[in-house]
Amino acid sequence: IYHLTGDYDPSNGISIYIENPSQVELYKGLTTNASHIVKSAGSFEYPEFIYGTYVVIFYNSSDGSAVKFSWNKGRFTTTLTMSPIDSGFIMSQDYLPEHPISAFEQQFSIELITDSSHMTGIRIEFLKPLGQGHGTLQMQQYNKLLNEIPYPAADGETVFEQCGTRMIISYVSPGGSSNGLYARYSRGSQVCNHGPRIMKSYIAFLTALLCTLLC
């Protein structure tokens, strides 16, 4: 059990690194209730930053897994980078709060660092209902805006993916204790090449060649 004491600001939390995560279970708060699990045994993925003052880690001592942790304060914007083989979780301040909290806004910026052969976009899966929380998803190709849509206060099954190198998730919470954003991000499965632009260049080349031969 890891416990943060002395400062109960809702933006505080615990950074976790698990050396051998395969058989470790991770819970948010002082509980082992299934509704508070943020990492199951058998999974290698887990949120690296958990808001709150308690985290419970459950594992078999024979596994010999080293755990590193530290106390940090979350920021308005959480900036994350990922390679084509990476995935991870994002969590808002009001996800499974220990106490009701005030209204706030939060933002997550996820950037895919890759070469042109792996341009398949970014995927986001909302794993839990948002309650009254709401916000927008913005896709960018480097610094160029491609699309911005509102995402619904969904039932925990909403999946969105689109071509682009950066996804910005803006979240607005009305406060209280029954809201929260908990989502998984990963590489998308879109076909994000520059086919139309290449075709236009090819047509222009053929036009110029024909003009040279016939004009």
Short mmCIF file of C-alpha atoms in Angstrom, two decimals:
data_model
loop_
_atom_site.label_atom_id
_atom_site.label_comp_id
_atom_site.label_asym_id
_atom_site.label_seq_id
_atom_site.Cartn_x
_atom_site.Cartn_y
_atom_site.Cartn_z
CA ILE A 1 0.00 0.00 0.00
CA TYR A 2 1.44 3.38 -1.03
CA HIS A 3 0.06 6.37 0.82
CA LEU A 4 0.58 10.07 0.09
CA THR A 5 0.19 12.12 3.28
CA GLY A 6 0.08 15.77 4.22
CA ASP A 7 -1.37 17.26 1.03
CA TYR A 8 -4.79 16.22 -0.24
CA ASP A 9 -4.96 18.45 -3.31
CA PRO A 10 -6.92 16.47 -5.97
CA SER A 11 -4.18 17.16 -8.55
CA ASN A 12 -1.68 15.15 -6.49
CA GLY A 13 -0.97 11.55 -7.32
CA ILE A 14 1.47 8.68 -7.42
CA SER A 15 3.83 7.81 -10.30
CA ILE A 16 4.36 4.06 -10.62
CA TYR A 17 6.94 1.95 -12.44
CA ILE A 18 6.67 -1.87 -12.23
CA GLU A 19 9.71 -3.80 -13.41
CA ASN A 20 7.84 -7.06 -14.12
CA PRO A 21 4.16 -6.13 -14.37
CA SER A 22 2.68 -9.32 -15.81
CA GLN A 23 1.33 -10.80 -12.53
CA VAL A 24 0.75 -7.57 -10.63
CA GLU A 25 -2.68 -6.15 -9.79
CA LEU A 26 -2.99 -2.41 -9.23
CA TYR A 27 -5.88 -0.64 -7.47
CA LYS A 28 -6.71 3.05 -7.12
CA GLY A 29 -7.55 3.96 -3.53
CA LEU A 30 -7.36 1.99 -0.31
CA THR A 31 -9.28 -1.02 -1.63
CA THR A 32 -9.05 -4.22 -3.63
CA ASN A 33 -12.58 -3.84 -4.96
CA ALA A 34 -12.84 -4.90 -8.61
CA SER A 35 -14.41 -1.55 -9.54
CA HIS A 36 -11.15 0.22 -8.59
CA ILE A 37 -8.71 -2.02 -10.46
CA VAL A 38 -6.51 -0.16 -12.95
CA LYS A 39 -4.28 -3.10 -13.89
CA SER A 40 -5.16 -6.78 -13.96
CA ALA A 41 -2.80 -9.73 -13.59
CA GLY A 42 -1.76 -10.93 -17.03
CA SER A 43 -1.76 -7.43 -18.50
CA PHE A 44 1.42 -5.44 -19.10
CA GLU A 45 -0.35 -2.08 -19.43
CA TYR A 46 -1.10 0.26 -16.55
CA PRO A 47 -1.42 4.01 -15.90
CA GLU A 48 1.95 5.43 -14.92
CA PHE A 49 0.34 8.26 -12.94
CA ILE A 50 -2.61 7.70 -10.60
CA TYR A 51 -4.44 10.61 -8.97
CA GLY A 52 -5.18 10.19 -5.28
CA THR A 53 -3.46 9.43 -1.99
CA TYR A 54 -3.61 5.62 -1.98
CA VAL A 55 -2.50 2.92 -4.41
CA VAL A 56 -2.69 -0.79 -3.57
CA ILE A 57 -0.36 -3.24 -5.34
CA PHE A 58 -1.20 -6.93 -5.08
CA TYR A 59 1.36 -9.50 -6.23
CA ASN A 60 2.99 -12.80 -5.36
CA SER A 61 6.30 -12.25 -3.58
CA SER A 62 7.84 -15.14 -5.54
CA ASP A 63 7.57 -13.07 -8.74
CA GLY A 64 10.31 -10.75 -7.51
CA SER A 65 8.91 -7.65 -9.20
CA ALA A 66 10.56 -4.36 -8.23
CA VAL A 67 8.25 -1.35 -7.90
CA LYS A 68 9.36 2.27 -8.04
CA PHE A 69 7.07 5.09 -7.01
CA SER A 70 7.13 8.82 -6.36
CA TRP A 71 4.70 11.59 -5.43
CA ASN A 72 3.89 14.21 -8.05
CA LYS A 73 1.42 16.94 -8.85
CA GLY A 74 -0.55 16.63 -12.07
CA ARG A 75 -0.62 19.49 -14.56
CA PHE A 76 -3.38 21.04 -16.64
CA THR A 77 -1.85 19.45 -19.75
CA THR A 78 -0.33 15.97 -19.63
CA THR A 79 2.03 15.49 -22.59
CA LEU A 80 2.71 11.93 -23.75
CA THR A 81 4.68 10.47 -26.65
CA MET A 82 4.33 7.01 -28.12
CA SER A 83 6.06 4.82 -30.71
CA PRO A 84 4.05 2.56 -33.07
CA ILE A 85 4.34 -0.33 -30.58
CA ASP A 86 3.38 1.68 -27.49
CA SER A 87 0.05 2.00 -25.73
CA GLY A 88 -1.04 3.41 -22.40
CA PHE A 89 -3.78 4.85 -20.21
CA ILE A 90 -4.94 8.32 -19.31
CA MET A 91 -6.90 9.15 -16.17
CA SER A 92 -8.56 12.39 -15.08
CA GLN A 93 -8.41 13.83 -11.58
CA ASP A 94 -12.04 12.90 -10.88
CA TYR A 95 -11.84 9.23 -11.86
CA LEU A 96 -12.81 7.22 -8.74
CA PRO A 97 -12.08 10.16 -6.38
CA GLU A 98 -11.59 9.59 -2.67
CA HIS A 99 -13.69 12.69 -1.96
CA PRO A 100 -16.01 14.88 -4.11
CA ILE A 101 -13.97 17.52 -5.93
CA SER A 102 -14.67 20.89 -7.52
CA ALA A 103 -15.22 21.54 -11.23
CA PHE A 104 -12.04 21.62 -13.33
CA GLU A 105 -10.65 21.27 -16.84
CA GLN A 106 -7.84 19.01 -17.99
CA GLN A 107 -6.06 18.20 -21.23
CA PHE A 108 -4.01 15.29 -22.59
CA SER A 109 -1.71 15.58 -25.62
CA ILE A 110 -0.63 12.27 -27.20
CA GLU A 111 1.95 12.40 -30.00
CA LEU A 112 2.84 9.46 -32.25
CA ILE A 113 6.56 9.49 -33.09
CA THR A 114 7.08 7.38 -36.20
CA ASP A 115 8.27 7.25 -39.78
CA SER A 116 6.00 7.51 -42.81
CA SER A 117 5.65 3.72 -43.17
CA HIS A 118 3.82 3.54 -39.82
CA MET A 119 1.35 6.39 -40.36
CA THR A 120 -1.78 4.63 -39.12
CA GLY A 121 -3.20 7.29 -36.82
CA ILE A 122 -4.04 7.20 -33.12
CA ARG A 123 -6.79 5.23 -31.39
CA ILE A 124 -8.53 6.13 -28.11
CA GLU A 125 -10.89 3.80 -26.20
CA PHE A 126 -13.07 5.22 -23.43
CA LEU A 127 -13.14 2.36 -20.91
CA LYS A 128 -15.61 3.73 -18.36
CA PRO A 129 -18.70 5.96 -18.48
CA LEU A 130 -17.84 9.66 -18.17
CA GLY A 131 -20.84 10.59 -16.04
CA GLN A 132 -21.49 14.29 -16.65
CA GLY A 133 -17.94 14.90 -17.87
CA HIS A 134 -17.51 16.00 -21.47
CA GLY A 135 -14.95 17.44 -23.87
CA THR A 136 -13.44 17.40 -27.34
CA LEU A 137 -11.03 15.30 -29.40
CA GLN A 138 -8.68 17.17 -31.70
CA MET A 139 -6.47 15.51 -34.33
CA GLN A 140 -3.41 17.21 -35.77
CA GLN A 141 -0.87 16.30 -38.43
CA TYR A 142 2.17 17.79 -36.73
CA ASN A 143 0.84 21.33 -36.08
CA LYS A 144 -1.92 21.31 -38.70
CA LEU A 145 -5.48 20.85 -37.40
CA LEU A 146 -7.25 17.96 -39.15
CA ASN A 147 -10.44 17.52 -37.14
CA GLU A 148 -12.09 18.47 -33.86
CA ILE A 149 -15.22 16.78 -32.53
CA PRO A 150 -17.07 16.66 -29.21
CA TYR A 151 -17.04 13.25 -27.58
CA PRO A 152 -20.18 12.13 -25.81
CA ALA A 153 -20.69 11.39 -22.13
CA ALA A 154 -20.53 7.79 -23.31
CA ASP A 155 -21.31 4.43 -21.76
CA GLY A 156 -17.69 3.34 -21.60
CA GLU A 157 -17.61 1.69 -25.02
CA THR A 158 -16.80 4.62 -27.29
CA VAL A 159 -13.79 4.09 -29.60
CA PHE A 160 -12.35 6.77 -31.86
CA GLU A 161 -9.38 6.69 -34.22
CA GLN A 162 -8.17 8.90 -37.01
CA CYS A 163 -5.10 9.67 -39.08
CA GLY A 164 -2.75 12.20 -37.57
CA THR A 165 0.38 12.46 -35.46
CA ARG A 166 -1.11 14.15 -32.40
CA MET A 167 -4.37 13.70 -30.50
CA ILE A 168 -5.43 16.34 -27.97
CA ILE A 169 -8.13 15.26 -25.53
CA SER A 170 -9.79 18.10 -23.62
CA TYR A 171 -11.90 17.12 -20.61
CA VAL A 172 -14.31 19.23 -18.56
CA SER A 173 -15.61 17.94 -15.23
CA PRO A 174 -18.57 19.48 -13.38
CA GLY A 175 -17.08 18.21 -10.12
CA GLY A 176 -18.58 15.81 -7.63
CA SER A 177 -17.74 12.13 -7.29
CA SER A 178 -19.55 10.29 -10.10
CA ASN A 179 -17.63 11.41 -13.19
CA GLY A 180 -14.23 10.67 -14.64
CA LEU A 181 -12.21 9.99 -17.78
CA TYR A 182 -10.38 6.67 -18.03
CA ALA A 183 -9.17 5.69 -21.50
CA ARG A 184 -6.58 3.64 -23.38
CA TYR A 185 -4.56 5.04 -26.26
CA SER A 186 -2.68 3.10 -28.93
CA ARG A 187 -1.62 3.20 -32.56
CA GLY A 188 -4.58 3.23 -34.96
CA SER A 189 -5.29 0.99 -37.94
CA GLN A 190 -6.00 3.66 -40.54
CA VAL A 191 -4.29 3.92 -43.95
CA CYS A 192 -2.66 7.32 -43.63
CA ASN A 193 -0.53 7.76 -46.72
CA HIS A 194 -0.25 10.63 -49.16
CA GLY A 195 -1.85 8.74 -52.05
CA PRO A 196 -3.95 11.62 -53.45
CA ARG A 197 -0.99 13.99 -53.40
CA ILE A 198 1.25 11.42 -55.12
CA MET A 199 -1.42 10.78 -57.77
CA LYS A 200 -1.72 14.49 -58.55
CA SER A 201 2.06 14.73 -58.95
CA TYR A 202 2.06 11.68 -61.22
CA ILE A 203 -0.71 13.13 -63.42
CA ALA A 204 1.16 16.44 -63.63
CA PHE A 205 4.30 14.55 -64.69
CA LEU A 206 2.43 12.66 -67.43
CA THR A 207 0.83 15.87 -68.69
CA ALA A 208 4.22 17.57 -68.94
CA LEU A 209 5.71 14.53 -70.70
CA LEU A 210 2.91 14.36 -73.28
CA CYS A 211 3.19 18.08 -73.92
CA THR A 212 6.93 17.66 -74.55
CA LEU A 213 6.28 14.87 -77.04
CA LEU A 214 3.25 16.30 -78.83
CA CYS A 215 3.35 20.07 -78.45
#
